[in-house]
JSON list of C-alpha atoms in Angstrom, two decimals:
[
{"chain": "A", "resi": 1, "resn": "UNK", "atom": "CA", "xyz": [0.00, 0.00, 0.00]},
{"chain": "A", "resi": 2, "resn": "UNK", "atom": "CA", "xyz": [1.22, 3.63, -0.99]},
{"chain": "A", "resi": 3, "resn": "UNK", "atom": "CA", "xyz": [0.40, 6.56, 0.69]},
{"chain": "A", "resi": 4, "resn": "UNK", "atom": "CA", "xyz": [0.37, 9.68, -1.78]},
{"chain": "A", "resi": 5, "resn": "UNK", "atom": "CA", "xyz": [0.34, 13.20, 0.31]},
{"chain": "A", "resi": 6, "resn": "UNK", "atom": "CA", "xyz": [-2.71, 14.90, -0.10]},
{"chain": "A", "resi": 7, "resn": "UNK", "atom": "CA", "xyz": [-2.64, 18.82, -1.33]},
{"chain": "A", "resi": 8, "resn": "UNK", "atom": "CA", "xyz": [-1.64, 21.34, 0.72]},
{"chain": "A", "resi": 9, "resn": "UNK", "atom": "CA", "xyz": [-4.11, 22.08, 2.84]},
{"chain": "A", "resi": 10, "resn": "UNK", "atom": "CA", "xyz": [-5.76, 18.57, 2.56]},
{"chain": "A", "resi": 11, "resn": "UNK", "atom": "CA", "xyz": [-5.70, 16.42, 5.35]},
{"chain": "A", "resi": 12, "resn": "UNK", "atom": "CA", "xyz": [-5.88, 12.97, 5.01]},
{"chain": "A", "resi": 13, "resn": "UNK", "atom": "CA", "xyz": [-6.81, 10.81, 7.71]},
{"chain": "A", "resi": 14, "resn": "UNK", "atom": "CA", "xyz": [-4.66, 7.70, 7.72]},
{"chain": "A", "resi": 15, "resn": "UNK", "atom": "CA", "xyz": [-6.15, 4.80, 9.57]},
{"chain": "A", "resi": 16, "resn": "UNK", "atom": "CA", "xyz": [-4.67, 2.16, 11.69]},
{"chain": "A", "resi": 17, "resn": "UNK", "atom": "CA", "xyz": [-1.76, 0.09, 9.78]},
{"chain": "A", "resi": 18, "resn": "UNK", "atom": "CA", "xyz": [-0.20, -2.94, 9.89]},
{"chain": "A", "resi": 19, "resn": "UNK", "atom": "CA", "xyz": [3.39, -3.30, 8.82]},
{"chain": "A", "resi": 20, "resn": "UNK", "atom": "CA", "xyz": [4.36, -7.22, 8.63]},
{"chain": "A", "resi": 21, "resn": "UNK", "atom": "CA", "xyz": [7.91, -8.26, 7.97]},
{"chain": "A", "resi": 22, "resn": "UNK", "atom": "CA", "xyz": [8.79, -10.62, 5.46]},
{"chain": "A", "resi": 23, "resn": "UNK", "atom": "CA", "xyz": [12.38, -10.19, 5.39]},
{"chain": "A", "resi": 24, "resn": "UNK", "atom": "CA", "xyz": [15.17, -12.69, 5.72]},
{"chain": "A", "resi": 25, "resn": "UNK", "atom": "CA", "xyz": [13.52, -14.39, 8.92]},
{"chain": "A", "resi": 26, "resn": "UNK", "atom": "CA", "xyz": [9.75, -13.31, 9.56]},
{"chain": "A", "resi": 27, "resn": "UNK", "atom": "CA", "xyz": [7.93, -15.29, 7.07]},
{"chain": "A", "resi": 28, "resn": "UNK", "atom": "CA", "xyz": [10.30, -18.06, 6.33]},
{"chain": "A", "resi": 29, "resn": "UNK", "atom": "CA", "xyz": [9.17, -21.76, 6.63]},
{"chain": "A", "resi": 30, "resn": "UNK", "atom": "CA", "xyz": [12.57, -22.60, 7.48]},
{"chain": "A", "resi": 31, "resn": "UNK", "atom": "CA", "xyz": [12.65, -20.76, 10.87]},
{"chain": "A", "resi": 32, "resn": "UNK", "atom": "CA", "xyz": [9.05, -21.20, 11.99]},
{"chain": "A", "resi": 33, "resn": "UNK", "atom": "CA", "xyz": [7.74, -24.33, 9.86]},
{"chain": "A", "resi": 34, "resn": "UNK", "atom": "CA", "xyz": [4.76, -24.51, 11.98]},
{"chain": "A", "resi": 35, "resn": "UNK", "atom": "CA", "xyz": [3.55, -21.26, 11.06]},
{"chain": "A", "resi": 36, "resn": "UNK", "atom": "CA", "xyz": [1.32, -21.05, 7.84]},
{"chain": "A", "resi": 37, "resn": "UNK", "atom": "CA", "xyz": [2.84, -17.48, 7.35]},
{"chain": "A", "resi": 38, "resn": "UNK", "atom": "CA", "xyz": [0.83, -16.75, 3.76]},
{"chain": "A", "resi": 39, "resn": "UNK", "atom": "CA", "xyz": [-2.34, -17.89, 5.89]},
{"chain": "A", "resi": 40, "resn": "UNK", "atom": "CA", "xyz": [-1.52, -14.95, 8.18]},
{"chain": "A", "resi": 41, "resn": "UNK", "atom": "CA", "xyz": [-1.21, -12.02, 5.44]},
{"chain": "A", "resi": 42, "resn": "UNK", "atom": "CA", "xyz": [-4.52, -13.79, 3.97]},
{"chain": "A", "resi": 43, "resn": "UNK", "atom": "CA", "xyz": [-6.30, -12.74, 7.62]},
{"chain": "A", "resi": 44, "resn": "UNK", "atom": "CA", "xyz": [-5.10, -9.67, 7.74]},
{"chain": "A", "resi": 45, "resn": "UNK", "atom": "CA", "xyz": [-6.30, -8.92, 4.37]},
{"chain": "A", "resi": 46, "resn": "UNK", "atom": "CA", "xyz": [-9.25, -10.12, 5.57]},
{"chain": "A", "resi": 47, "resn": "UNK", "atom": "CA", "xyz": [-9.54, -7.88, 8.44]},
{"chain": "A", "resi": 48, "resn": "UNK", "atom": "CA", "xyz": [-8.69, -5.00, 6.24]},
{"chain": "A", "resi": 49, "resn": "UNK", "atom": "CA", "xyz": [-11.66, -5.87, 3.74]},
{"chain": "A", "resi": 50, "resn": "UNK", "atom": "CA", "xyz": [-14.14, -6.06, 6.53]},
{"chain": "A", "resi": 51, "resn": "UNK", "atom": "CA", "xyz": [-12.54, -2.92, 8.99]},
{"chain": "A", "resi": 52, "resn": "UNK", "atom": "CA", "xyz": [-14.51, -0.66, 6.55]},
{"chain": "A", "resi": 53, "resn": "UNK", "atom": "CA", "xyz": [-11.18, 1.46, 6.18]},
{"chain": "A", "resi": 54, "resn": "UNK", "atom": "CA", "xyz": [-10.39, 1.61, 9.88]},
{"chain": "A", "resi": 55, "resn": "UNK", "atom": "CA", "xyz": [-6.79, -0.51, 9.30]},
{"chain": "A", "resi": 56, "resn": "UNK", "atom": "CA", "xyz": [-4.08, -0.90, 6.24]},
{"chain": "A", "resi": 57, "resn": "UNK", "atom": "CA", "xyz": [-1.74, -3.82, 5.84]},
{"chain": "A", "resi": 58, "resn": "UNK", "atom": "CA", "xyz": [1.20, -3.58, 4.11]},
{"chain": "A", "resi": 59, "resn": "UNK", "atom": "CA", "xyz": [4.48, -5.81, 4.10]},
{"chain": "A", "resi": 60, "resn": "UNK", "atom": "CA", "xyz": [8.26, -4.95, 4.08]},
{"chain": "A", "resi": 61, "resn": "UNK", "atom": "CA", "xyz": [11.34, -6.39, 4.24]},
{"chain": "A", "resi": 62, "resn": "UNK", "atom": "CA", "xyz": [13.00, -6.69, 7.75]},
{"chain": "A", "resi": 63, "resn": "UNK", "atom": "CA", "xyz": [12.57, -4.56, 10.09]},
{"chain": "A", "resi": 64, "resn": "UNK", "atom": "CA", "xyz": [15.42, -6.14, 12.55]},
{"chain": "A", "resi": 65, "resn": "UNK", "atom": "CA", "xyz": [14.53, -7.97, 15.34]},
{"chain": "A", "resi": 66, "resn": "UNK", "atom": "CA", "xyz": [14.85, -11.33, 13.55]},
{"chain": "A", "resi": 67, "resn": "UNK", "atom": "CA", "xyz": [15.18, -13.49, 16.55]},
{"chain": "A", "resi": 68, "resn": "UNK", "atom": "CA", "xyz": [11.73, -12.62, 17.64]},
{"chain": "A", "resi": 69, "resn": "UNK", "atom": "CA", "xyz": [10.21, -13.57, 14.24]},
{"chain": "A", "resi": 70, "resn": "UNK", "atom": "CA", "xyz": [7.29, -13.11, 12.97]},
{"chain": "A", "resi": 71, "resn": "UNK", "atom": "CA", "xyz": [7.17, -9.44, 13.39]},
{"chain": "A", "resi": 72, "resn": "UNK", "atom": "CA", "xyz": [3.75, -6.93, 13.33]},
{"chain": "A", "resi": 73, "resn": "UNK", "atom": "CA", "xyz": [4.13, -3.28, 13.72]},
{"chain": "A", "resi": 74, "resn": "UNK", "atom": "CA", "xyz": [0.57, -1.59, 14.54]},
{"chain": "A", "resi": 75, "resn": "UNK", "atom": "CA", "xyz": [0.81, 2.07, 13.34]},
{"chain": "A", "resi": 76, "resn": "UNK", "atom": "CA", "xyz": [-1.13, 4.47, 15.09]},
{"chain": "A", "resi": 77, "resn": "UNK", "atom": "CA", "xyz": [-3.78, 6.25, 13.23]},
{"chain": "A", "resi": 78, "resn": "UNK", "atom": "CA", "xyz": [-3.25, 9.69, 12.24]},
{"chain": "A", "resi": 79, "resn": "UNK", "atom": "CA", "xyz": [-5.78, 11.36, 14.88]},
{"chain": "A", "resi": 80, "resn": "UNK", "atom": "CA", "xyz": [-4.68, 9.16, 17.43]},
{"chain": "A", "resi": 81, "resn": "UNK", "atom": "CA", "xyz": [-0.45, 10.46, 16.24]},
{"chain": "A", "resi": 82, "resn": "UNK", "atom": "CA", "xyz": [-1.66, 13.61, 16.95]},
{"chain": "A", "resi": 83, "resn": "UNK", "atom": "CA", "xyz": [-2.94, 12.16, 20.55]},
{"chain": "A", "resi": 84, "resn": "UNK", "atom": "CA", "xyz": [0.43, 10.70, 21.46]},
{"chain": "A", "resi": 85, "resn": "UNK", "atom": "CA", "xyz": [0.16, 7.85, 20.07]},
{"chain": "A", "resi": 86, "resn": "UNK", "atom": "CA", "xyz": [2.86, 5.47, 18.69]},
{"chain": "A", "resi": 87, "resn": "UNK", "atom": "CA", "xyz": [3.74, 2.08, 16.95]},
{"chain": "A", "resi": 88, "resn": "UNK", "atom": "CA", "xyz": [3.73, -1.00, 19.13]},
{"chain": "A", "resi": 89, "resn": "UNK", "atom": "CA", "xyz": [5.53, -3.40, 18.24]},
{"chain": "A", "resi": 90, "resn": "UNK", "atom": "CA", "xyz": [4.79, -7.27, 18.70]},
{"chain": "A", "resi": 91, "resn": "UNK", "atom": "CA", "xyz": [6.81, -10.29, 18.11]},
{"chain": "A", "resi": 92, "resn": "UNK", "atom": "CA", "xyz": [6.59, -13.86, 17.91]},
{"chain": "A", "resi": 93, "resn": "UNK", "atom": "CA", "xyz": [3.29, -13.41, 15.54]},
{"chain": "A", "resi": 94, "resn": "UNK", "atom": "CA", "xyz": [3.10, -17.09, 14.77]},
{"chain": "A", "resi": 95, "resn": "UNK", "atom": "CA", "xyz": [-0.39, -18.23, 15.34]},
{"chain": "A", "resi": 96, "resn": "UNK", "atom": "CA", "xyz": [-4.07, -17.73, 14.21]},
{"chain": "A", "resi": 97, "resn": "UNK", "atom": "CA", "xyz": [-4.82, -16.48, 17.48]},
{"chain": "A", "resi": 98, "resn": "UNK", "atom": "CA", "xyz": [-2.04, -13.81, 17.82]},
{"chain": "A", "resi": 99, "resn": "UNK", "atom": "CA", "xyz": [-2.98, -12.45, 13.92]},
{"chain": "A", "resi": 100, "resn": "UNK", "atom": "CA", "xyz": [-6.34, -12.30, 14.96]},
{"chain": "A", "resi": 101, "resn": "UNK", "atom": "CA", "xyz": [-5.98, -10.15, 18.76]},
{"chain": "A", "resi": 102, "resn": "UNK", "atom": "CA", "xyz": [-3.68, -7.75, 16.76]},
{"chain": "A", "resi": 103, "resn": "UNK", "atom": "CA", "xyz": [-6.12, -7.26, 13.68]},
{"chain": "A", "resi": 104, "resn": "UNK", "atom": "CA", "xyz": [-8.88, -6.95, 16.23]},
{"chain": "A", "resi": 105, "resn": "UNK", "atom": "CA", "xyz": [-6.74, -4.15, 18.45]},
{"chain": "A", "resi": 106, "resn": "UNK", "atom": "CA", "xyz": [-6.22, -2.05, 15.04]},
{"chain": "A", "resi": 107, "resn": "UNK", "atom": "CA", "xyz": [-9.92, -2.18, 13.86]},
{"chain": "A", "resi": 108, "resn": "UNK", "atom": "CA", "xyz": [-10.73, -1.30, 17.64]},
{"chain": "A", "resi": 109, "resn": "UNK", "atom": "CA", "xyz": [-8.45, 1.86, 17.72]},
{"chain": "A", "resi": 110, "resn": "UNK", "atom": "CA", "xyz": [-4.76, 0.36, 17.78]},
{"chain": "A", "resi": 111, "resn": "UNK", "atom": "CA", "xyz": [-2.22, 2.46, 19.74]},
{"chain": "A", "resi": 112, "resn": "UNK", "atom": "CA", "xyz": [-4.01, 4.80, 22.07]},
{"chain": "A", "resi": 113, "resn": "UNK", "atom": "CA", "xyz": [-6.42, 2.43, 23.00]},
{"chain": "A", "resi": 114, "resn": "UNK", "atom": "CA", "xyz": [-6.20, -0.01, 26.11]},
{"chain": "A", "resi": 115, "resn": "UNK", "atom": "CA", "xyz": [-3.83, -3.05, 24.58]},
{"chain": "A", "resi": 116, "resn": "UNK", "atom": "CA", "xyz": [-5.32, -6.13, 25.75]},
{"chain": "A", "resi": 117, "resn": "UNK", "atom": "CA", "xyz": [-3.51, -8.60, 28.18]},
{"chain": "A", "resi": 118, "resn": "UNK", "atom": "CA", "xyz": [-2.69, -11.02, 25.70]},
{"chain": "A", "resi": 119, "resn": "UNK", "atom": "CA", "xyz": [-1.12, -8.94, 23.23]},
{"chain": "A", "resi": 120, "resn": "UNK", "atom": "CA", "xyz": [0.88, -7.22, 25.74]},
{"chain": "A", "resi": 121, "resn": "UNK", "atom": "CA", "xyz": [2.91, -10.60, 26.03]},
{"chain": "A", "resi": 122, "resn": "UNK", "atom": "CA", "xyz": [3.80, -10.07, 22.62]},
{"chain": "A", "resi": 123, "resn": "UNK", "atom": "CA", "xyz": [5.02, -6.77, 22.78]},
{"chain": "A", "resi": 124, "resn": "UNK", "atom": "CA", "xyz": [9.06, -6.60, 22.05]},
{"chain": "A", "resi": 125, "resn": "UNK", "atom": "CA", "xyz": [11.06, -3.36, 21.84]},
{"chain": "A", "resi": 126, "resn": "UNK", "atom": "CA", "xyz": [11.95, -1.38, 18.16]},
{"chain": "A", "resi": 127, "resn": "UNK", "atom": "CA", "xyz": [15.74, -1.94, 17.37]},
{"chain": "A", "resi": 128, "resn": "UNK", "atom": "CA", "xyz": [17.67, 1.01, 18.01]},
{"chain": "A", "resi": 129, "resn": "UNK", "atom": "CA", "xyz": [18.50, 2.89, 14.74]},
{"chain": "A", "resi": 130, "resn": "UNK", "atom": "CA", "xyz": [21.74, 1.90, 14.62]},
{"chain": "A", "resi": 131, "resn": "UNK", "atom": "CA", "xyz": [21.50, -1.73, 14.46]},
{"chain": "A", "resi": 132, "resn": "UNK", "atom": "CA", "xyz": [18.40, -1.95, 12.08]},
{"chain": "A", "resi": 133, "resn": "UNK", "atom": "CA", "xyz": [19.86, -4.14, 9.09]},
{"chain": "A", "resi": 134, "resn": "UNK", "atom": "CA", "xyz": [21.02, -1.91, 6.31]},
{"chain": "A", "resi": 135, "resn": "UNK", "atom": "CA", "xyz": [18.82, -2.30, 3.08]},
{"chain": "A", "resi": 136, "resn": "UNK", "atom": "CA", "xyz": [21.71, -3.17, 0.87]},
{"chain": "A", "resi": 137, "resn": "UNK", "atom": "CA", "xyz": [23.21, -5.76, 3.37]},
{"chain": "A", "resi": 138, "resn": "UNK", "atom": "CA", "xyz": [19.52, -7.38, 3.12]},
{"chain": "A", "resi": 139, "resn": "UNK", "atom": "CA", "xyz": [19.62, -7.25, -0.54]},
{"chain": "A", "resi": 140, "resn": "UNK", "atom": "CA", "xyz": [22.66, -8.93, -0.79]},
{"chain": "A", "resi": 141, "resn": "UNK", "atom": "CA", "xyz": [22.06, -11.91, 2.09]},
{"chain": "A", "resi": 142, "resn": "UNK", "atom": "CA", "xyz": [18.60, -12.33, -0.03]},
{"chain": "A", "resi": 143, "resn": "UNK", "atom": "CA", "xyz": [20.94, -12.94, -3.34]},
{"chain": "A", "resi": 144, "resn": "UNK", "atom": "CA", "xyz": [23.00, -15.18, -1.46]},
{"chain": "A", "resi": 145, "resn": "UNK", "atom": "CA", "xyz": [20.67, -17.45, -0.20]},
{"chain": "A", "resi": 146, "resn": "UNK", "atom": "CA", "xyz": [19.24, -17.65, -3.32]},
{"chain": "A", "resi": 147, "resn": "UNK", "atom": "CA", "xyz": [22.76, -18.42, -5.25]},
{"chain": "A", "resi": 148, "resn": "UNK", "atom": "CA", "xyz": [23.36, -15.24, -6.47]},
{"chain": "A", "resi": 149, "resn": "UNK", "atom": "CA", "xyz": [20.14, -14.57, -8.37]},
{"chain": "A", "resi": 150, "resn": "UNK", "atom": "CA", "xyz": [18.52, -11.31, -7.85]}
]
């Protein structure tokens, strides 16, 4: 999903969003082979079709805590920004159960709202800025594994 800035003077109201990694670990049957990870985007999508435009999903490569893969970061929406708010971040995404409390959290509100219990076990910290993976280091691990195709 792409935001495009509305006009000056505009003000577009950005709802809740959902930023799941699929970089070198979140998403890979190889580290969590349990985990039907392209079942997961499917209910999120899901959520996002029925929210009525109250939460976005979008994937990106990784966003750096790989240990604690899968990886969903809820996005607050831009009224609640304005409030305070800010991203949570939750880790070891790997069931039904865990996709569905965090889809349910964003179409209730997301950040600024009360996080329930459960999710709160799932919260993990951001990576500091300077040991997020660099994009071009990712690139290049993602050729490697892959024998040197791009």
């Amino acid at each position: 999903m792409t935001w495009i800035r509305p006009a000056a003077g505009a003000r577009a109201e950005r709802p809740c969003t959902l930023v799941v990694c699929r970089g070198c670990c979140c998403g890979d049957p190889r580290k969590n082979p349990g985990t039907d990870h392209a079942g997961q985007l499917a209910r999120l999508r899901t959520a996002v079709e029925e929210s009525d435009g109250r939460i976005a999903v979008r994937t990106v490569d990784c966003l750096g805590p790989c240990a604690q893969a899968n990886i969903v970061v809820v996005q607050p929406t831009s009224e609640a920004r304005r409030r305070g708010a800010r991203a949570a971040w939750f880790g070891w995404v790997l069931d039904d159960a865990a996709v569905d409390e965090i889809a349910a959290w964003a179409a209730a509100g997301g950040p600024g709202t009360p996080l329930p219990a459960t999710l709160d076990l799932h919260r993990v910290d951001p990576p500091a800025a300077d040991r997020r993976p660099e994009p071009d280091r990712r690139a290049k691990d993602r050729r490697s594994r892959r024998g040197g195709r791009a």
